[in-house]
PDB file of C-alpha atoms in Angstrom:
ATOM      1  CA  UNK A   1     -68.572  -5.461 -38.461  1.00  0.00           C
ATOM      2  CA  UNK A   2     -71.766  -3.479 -39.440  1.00  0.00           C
ATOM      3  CA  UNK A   3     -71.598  -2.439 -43.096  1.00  0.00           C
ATOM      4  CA  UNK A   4     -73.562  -0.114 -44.460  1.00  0.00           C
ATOM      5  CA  UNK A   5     -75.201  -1.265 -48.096  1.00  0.00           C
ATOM      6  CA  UNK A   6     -75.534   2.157 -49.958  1.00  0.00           C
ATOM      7  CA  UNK A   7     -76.809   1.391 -53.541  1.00  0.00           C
ATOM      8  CA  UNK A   8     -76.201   3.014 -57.039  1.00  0.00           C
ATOM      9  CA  UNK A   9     -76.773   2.756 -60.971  1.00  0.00           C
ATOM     10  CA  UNK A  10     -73.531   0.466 -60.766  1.00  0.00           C
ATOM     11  CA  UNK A  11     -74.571  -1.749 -57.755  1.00  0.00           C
ATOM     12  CA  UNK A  12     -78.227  -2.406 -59.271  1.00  0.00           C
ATOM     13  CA  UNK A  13     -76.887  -2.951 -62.422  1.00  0.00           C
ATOM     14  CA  UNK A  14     -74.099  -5.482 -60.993  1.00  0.00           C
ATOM     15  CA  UNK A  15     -77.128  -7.515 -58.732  1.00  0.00           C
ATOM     16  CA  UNK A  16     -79.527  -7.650 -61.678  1.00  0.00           C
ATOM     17  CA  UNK A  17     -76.623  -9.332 -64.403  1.00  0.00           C
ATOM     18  CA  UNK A  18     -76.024 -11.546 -61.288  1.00  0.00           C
ATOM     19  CA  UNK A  19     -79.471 -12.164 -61.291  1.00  0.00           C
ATOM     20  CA  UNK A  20     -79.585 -12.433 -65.259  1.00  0.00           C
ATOM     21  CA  UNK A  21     -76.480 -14.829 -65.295  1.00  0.00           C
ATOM     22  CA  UNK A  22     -78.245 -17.355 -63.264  1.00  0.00           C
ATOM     23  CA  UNK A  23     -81.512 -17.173 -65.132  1.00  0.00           C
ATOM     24  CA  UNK A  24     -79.394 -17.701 -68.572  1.00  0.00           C
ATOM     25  CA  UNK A  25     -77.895 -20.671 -67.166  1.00  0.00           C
ATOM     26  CA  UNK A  26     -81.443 -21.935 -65.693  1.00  0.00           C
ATOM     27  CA  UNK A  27     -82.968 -21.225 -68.891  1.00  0.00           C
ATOM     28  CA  UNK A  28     -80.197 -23.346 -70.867  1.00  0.00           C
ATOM     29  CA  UNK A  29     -80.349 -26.295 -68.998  1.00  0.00           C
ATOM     30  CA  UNK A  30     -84.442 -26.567 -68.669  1.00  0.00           C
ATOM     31  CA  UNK A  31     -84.646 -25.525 -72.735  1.00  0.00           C
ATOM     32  CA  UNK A  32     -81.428 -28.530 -73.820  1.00  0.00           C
ATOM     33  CA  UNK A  33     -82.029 -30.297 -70.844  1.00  0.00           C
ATOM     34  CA  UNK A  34     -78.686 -31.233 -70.480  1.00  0.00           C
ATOM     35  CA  UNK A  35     -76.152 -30.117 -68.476  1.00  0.00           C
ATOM     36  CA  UNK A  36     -72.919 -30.599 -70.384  1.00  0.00           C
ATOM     37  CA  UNK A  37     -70.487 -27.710 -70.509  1.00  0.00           C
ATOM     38  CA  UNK A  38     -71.320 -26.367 -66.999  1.00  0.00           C
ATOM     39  CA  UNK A  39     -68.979 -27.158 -64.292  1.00  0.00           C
ATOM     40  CA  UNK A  40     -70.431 -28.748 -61.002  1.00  0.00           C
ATOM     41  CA  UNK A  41     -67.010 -27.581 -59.364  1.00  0.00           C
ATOM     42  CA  UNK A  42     -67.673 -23.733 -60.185  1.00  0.00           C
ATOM     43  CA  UNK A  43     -71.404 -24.324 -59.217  1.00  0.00           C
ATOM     44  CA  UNK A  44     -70.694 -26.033 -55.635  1.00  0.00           C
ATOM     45  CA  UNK A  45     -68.325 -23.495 -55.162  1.00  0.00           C
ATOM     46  CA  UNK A  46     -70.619 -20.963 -55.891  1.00  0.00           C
ATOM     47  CA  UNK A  47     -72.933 -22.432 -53.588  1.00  0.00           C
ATOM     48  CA  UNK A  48     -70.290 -22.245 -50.807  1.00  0.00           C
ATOM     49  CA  UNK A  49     -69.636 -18.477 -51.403  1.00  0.00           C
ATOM     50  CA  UNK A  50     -73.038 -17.943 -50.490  1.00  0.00           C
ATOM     51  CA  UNK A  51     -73.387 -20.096 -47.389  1.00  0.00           C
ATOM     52  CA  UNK A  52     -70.969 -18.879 -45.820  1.00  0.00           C
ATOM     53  CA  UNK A  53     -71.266 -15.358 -46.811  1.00  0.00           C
ATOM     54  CA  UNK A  54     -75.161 -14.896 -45.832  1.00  0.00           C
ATOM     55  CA  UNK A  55     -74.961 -16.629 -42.254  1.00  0.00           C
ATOM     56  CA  UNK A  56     -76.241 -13.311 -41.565  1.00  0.00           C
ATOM     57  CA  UNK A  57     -79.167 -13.283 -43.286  1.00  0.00           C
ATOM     58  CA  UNK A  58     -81.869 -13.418 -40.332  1.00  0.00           C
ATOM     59  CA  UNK A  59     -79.706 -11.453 -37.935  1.00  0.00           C
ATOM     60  CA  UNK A  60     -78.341  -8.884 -40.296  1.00  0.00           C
ATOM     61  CA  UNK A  61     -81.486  -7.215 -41.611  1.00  0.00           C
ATOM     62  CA  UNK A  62     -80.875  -4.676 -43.966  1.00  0.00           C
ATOM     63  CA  UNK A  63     -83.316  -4.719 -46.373  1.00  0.00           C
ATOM     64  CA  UNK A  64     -86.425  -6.585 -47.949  1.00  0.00           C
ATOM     65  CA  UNK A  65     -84.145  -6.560 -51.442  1.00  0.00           C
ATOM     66  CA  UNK A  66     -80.973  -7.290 -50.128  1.00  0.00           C
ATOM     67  CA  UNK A  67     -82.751 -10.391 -48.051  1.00  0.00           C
ATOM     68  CA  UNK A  68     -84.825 -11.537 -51.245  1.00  0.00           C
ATOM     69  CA  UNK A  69     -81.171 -11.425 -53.406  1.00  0.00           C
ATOM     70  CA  UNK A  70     -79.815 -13.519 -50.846  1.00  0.00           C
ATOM     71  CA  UNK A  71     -82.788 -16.202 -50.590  1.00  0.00           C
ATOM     72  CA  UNK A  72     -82.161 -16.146 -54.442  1.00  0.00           C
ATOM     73  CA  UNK A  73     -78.588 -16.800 -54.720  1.00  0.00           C
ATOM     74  CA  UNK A  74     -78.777 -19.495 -51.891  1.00  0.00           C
ATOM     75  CA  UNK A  75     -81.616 -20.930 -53.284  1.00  0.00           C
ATOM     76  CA  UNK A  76     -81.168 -20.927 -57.231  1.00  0.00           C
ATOM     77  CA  UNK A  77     -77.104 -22.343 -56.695  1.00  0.00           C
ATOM     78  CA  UNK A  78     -78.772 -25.270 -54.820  1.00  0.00           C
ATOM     79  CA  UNK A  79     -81.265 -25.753 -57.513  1.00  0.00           C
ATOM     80  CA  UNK A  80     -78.608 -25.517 -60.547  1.00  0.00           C
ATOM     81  CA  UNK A  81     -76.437 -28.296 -58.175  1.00  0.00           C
ATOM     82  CA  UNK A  82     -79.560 -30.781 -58.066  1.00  0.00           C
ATOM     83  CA  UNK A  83     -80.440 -30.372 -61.860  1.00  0.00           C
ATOM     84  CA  UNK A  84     -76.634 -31.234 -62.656  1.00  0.00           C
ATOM     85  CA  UNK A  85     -75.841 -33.706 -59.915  1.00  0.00           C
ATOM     86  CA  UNK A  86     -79.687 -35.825 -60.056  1.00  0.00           C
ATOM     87  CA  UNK A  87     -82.193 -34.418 -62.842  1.00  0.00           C
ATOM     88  CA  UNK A  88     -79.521 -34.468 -65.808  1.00  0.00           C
ATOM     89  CA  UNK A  89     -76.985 -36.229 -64.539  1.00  0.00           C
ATOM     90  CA  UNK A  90     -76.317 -38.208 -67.632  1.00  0.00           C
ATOM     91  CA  UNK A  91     -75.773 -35.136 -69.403  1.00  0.00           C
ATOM     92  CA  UNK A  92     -73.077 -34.075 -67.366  1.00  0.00           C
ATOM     93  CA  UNK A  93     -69.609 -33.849 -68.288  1.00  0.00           C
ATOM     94  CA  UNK A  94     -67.758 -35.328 -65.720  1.00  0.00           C
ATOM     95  CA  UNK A  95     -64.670 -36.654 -68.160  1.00  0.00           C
ATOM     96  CA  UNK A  96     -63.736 -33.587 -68.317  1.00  0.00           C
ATOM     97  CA  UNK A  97     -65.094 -31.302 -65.447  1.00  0.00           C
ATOM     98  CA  UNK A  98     -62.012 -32.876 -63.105  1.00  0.00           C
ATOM     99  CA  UNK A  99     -60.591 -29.244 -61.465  1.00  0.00           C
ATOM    100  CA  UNK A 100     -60.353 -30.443 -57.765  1.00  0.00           C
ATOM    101  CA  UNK A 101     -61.747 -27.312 -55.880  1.00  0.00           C
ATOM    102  CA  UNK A 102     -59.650 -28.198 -53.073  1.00  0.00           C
ATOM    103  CA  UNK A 103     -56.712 -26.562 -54.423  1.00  0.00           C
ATOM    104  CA  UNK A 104     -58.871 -23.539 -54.794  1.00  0.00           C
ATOM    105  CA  UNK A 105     -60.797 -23.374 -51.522  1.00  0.00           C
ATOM    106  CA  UNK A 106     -57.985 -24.421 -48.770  1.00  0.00           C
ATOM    107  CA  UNK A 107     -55.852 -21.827 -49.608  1.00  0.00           C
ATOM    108  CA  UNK A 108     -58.946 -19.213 -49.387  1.00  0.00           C
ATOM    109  CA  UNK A 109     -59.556 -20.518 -46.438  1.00  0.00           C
ATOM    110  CA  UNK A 110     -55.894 -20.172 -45.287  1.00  0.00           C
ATOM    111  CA  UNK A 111     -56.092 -16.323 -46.313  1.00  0.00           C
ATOM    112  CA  UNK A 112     -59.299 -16.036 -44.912  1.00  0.00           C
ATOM    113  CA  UNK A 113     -57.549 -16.921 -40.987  1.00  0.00           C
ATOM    114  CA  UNK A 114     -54.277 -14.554 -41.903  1.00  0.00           C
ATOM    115  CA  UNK A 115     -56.283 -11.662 -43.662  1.00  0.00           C
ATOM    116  CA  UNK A 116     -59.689 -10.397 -42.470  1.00  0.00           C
ATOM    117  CA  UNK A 117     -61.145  -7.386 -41.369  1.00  0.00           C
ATOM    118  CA  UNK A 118     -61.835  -9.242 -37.939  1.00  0.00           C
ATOM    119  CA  UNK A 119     -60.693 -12.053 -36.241  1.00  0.00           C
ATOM    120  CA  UNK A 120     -64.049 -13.247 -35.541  1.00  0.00           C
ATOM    121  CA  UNK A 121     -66.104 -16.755 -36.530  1.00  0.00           C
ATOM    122  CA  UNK A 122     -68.492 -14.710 -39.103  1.00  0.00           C
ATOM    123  CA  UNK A 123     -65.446 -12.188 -40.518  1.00  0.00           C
ATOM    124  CA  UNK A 124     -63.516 -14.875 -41.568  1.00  0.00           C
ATOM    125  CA  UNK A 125     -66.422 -16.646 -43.059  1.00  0.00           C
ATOM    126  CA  UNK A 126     -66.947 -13.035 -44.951  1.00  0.00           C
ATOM    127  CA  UNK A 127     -63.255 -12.858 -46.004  1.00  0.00           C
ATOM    128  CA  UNK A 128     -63.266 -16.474 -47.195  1.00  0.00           C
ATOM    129  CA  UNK A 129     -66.143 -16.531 -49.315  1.00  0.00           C
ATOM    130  CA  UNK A 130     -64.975 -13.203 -50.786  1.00  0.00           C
ATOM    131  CA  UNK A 131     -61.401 -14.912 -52.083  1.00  0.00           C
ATOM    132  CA  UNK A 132     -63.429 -17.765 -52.971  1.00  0.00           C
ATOM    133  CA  UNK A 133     -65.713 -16.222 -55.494  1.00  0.00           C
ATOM    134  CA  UNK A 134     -62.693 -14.577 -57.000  1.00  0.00           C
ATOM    135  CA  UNK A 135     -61.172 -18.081 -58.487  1.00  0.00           C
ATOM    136  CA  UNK A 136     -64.126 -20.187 -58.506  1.00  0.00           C
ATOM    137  CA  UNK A 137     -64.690 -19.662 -62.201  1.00  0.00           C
ATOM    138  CA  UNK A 138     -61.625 -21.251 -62.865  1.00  0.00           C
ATOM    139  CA  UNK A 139     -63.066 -24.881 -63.154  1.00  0.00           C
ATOM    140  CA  UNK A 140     -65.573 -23.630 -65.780  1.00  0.00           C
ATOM    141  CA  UNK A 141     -63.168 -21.894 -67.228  1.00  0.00           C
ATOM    142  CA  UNK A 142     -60.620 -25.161 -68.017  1.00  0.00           C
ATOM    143  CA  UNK A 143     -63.936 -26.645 -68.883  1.00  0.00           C
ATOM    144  CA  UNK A 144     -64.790 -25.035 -71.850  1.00  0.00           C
ATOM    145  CA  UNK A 145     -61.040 -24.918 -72.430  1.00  0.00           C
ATOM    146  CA  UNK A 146     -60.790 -28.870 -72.850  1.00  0.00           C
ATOM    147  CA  UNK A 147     -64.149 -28.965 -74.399  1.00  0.00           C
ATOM    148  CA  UNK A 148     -63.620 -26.698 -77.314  1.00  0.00           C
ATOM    149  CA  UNK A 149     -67.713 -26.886 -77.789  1.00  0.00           C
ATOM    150  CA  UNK A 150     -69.658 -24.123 -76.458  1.00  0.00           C
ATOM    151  CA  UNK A 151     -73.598 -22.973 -76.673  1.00  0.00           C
ATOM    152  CA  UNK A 152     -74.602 -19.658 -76.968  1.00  0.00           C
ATOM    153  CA  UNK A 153     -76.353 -19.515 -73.884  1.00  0.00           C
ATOM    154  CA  UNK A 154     -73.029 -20.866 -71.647  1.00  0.00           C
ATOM    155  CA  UNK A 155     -70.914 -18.280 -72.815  1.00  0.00           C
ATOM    156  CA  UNK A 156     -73.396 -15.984 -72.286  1.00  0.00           C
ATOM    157  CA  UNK A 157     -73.878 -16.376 -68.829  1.00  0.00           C
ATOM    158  CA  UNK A 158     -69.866 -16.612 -67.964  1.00  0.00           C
ATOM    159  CA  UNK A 159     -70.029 -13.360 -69.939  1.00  0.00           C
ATOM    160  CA  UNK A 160     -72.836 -11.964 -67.286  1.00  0.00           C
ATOM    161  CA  UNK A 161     -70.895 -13.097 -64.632  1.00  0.00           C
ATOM    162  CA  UNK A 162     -67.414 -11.363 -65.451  1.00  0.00           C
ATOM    163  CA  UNK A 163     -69.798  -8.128 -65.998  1.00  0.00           C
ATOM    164  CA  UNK A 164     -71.465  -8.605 -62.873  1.00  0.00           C
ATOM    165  CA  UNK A 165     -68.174  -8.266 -61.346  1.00  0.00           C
ATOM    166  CA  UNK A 166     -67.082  -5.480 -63.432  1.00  0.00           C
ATOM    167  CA  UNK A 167     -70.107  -3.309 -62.518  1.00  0.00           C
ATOM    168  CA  UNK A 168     -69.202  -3.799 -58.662  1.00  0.00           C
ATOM    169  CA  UNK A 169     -65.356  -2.244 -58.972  1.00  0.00           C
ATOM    170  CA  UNK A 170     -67.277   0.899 -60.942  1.00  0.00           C
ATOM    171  CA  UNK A 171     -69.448   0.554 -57.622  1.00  0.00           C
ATOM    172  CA  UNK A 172     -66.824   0.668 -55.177  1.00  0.00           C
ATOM    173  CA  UNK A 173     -65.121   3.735 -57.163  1.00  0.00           C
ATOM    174  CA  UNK A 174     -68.006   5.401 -57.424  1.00  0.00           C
ATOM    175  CA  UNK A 175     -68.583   5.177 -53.186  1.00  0.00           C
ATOM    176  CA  UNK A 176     -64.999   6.176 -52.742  1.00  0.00           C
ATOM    177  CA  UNK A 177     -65.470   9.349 -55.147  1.00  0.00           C
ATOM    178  CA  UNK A 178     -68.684  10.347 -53.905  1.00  0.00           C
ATOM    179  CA  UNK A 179     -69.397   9.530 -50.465  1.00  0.00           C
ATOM    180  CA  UNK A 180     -66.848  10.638 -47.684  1.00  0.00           C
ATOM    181  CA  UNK A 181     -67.639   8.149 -45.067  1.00  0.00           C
ATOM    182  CA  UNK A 182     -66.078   5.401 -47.692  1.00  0.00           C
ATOM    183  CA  UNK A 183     -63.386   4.259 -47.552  1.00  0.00           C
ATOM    184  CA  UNK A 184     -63.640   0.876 -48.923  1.00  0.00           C
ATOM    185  CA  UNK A 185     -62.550  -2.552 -47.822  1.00  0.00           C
ATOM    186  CA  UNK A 186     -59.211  -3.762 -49.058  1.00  0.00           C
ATOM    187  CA  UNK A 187     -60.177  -7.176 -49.185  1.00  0.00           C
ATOM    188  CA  UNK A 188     -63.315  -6.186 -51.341  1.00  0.00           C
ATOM    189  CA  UNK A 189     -61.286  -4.633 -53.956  1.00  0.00           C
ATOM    190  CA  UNK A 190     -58.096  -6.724 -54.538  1.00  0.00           C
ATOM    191  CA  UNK A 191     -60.657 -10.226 -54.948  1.00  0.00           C
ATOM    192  CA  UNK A 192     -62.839  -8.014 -57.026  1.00  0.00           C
ATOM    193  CA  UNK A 193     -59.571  -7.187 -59.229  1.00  0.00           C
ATOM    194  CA  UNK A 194     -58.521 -10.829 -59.323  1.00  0.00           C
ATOM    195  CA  UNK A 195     -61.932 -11.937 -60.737  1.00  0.00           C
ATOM    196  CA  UNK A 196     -62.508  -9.841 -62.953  1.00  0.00           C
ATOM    197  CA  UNK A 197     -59.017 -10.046 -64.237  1.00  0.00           C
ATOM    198  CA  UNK A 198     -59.474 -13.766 -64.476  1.00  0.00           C
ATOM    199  CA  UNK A 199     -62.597 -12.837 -67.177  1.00  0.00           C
ATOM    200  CA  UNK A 200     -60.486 -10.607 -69.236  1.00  0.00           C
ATOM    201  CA  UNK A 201     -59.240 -13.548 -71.548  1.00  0.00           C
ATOM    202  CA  UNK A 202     -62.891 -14.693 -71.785  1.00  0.00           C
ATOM    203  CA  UNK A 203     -64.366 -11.333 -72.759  1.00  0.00           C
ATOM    204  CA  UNK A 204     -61.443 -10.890 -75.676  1.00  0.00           C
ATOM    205  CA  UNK A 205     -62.584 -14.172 -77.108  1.00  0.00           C
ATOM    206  CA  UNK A 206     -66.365 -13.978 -76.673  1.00  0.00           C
ATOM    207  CA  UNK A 207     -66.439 -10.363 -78.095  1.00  0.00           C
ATOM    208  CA  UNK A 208     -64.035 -11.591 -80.855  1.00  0.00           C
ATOM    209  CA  UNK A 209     -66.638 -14.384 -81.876  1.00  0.00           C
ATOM    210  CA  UNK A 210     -70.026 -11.788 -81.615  1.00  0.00           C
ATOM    211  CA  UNK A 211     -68.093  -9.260 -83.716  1.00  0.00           C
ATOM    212  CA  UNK A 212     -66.571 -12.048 -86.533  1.00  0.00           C
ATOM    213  CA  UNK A 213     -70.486 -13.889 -86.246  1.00  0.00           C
ATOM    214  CA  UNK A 214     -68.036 -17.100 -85.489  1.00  0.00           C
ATOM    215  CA  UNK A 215     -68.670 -20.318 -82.583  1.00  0.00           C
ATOM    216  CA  UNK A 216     -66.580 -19.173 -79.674  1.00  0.00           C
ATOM    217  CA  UNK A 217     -63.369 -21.135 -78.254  1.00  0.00           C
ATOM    218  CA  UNK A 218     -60.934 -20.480 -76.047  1.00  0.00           C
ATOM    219  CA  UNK A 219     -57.303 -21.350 -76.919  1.00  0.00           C
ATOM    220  CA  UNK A 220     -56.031 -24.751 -76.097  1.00  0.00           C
TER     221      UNK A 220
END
């Protein structure tokens, strides 16, 4: 399918606190250098998403931004994977970080075969990674859950990342109010709704702990 990328206020603003998340998280591990409290499941995951959503990228030319974002994405989750799995390995958490991503990403793929917006090798790879970014948080998530010890700069880039997310559904609504060719993608906006419902929990506690100046935890 050809879609057409039409940006706004709310789609910049999404793509540069997707940018900003990624930078927060590069900047904590090269400043600590350590890599405990970040979850290599979420990150591979991550790293998947993209793969398999930007097969397109040198036959699908849209546009010089949209081609550096995607160089970018692919490039920096393949970076944060080395620095956790080689560089700072003995930092990293694995006790704890034990979420087996298989649960997550067979039944994506499962959905991705049954619901897609057409039956084709690259469409499915499209739906896929879209119900696969919707969950993979959750590893990081039951991280910090079973960790109870946060930095500042972790929680700030899950926070990025649920607001990333957030920005996109005001995206999507503002397409389908203003533009009359729109009509949106059903598969778009039910995984957007899932992940950023999965971040509502998160952003209760994390603006709870900036407005009460306390350390930030999630309940047990």
């Amino acid at each position: 399918l050809n879609r057409k990328t039409t940006m706004n206020i709310f789609r910049f603003g999404g793509d540069f606190v997707h940018l900003l998340s990624i930078l927060v998280l590069l900047l904590k591990i090269n400043a600590t250098r350590r890599v405990s409290g970040i979850s290599l499941r979420t990150q591979e995951m991550f790293a998947l998403v993209f793969v398999t959503r930007y097969l397109d990228l040198f036959s699908n030319h849209l546009s010089a931004y949209l081609t550096i974002m995607k160089l970018f994405f692919l490039g920096s989750s393949f970076s944060i994977i080395y620095l956790i799995r080689v560089k700072y390995r003995a930092t990293y958490d694995k006790e704890h970080d034990t979420f087996q991503p298989l649960f997550l990403i067979v039944p994506c793929a499962v959905l991705a075969l049954i619901f897609n917006m057409e039956f084709s090798v690259l469409e499915i790879l499209w739906a896929f990674s879209l119900y696969l970014e919707a969950v993979a948080i959750l590893p990081q998530l039951v991280l910090l859950q079973r960790t109870q010890v946060v930095d500042n700069l972790s929680t700030h880039y899950i926070f990025l990342l649920g607001l990333y997310r957030a920005l996109y559904l005001f995206n999507w609504i503002y397409r389908y109010a203003t533009e009359e060719e729109y009509s949106g993608q059903w598969i778009v906006w039910i995984s957007g709704l899932v992940q950023t419902g999965l971040y509502i929990d998160f952003f209760y506690y994390y603006i709870r702990s900036k407005y009460y100046g306390k350390p930030f935890t999630l309940p047990t």
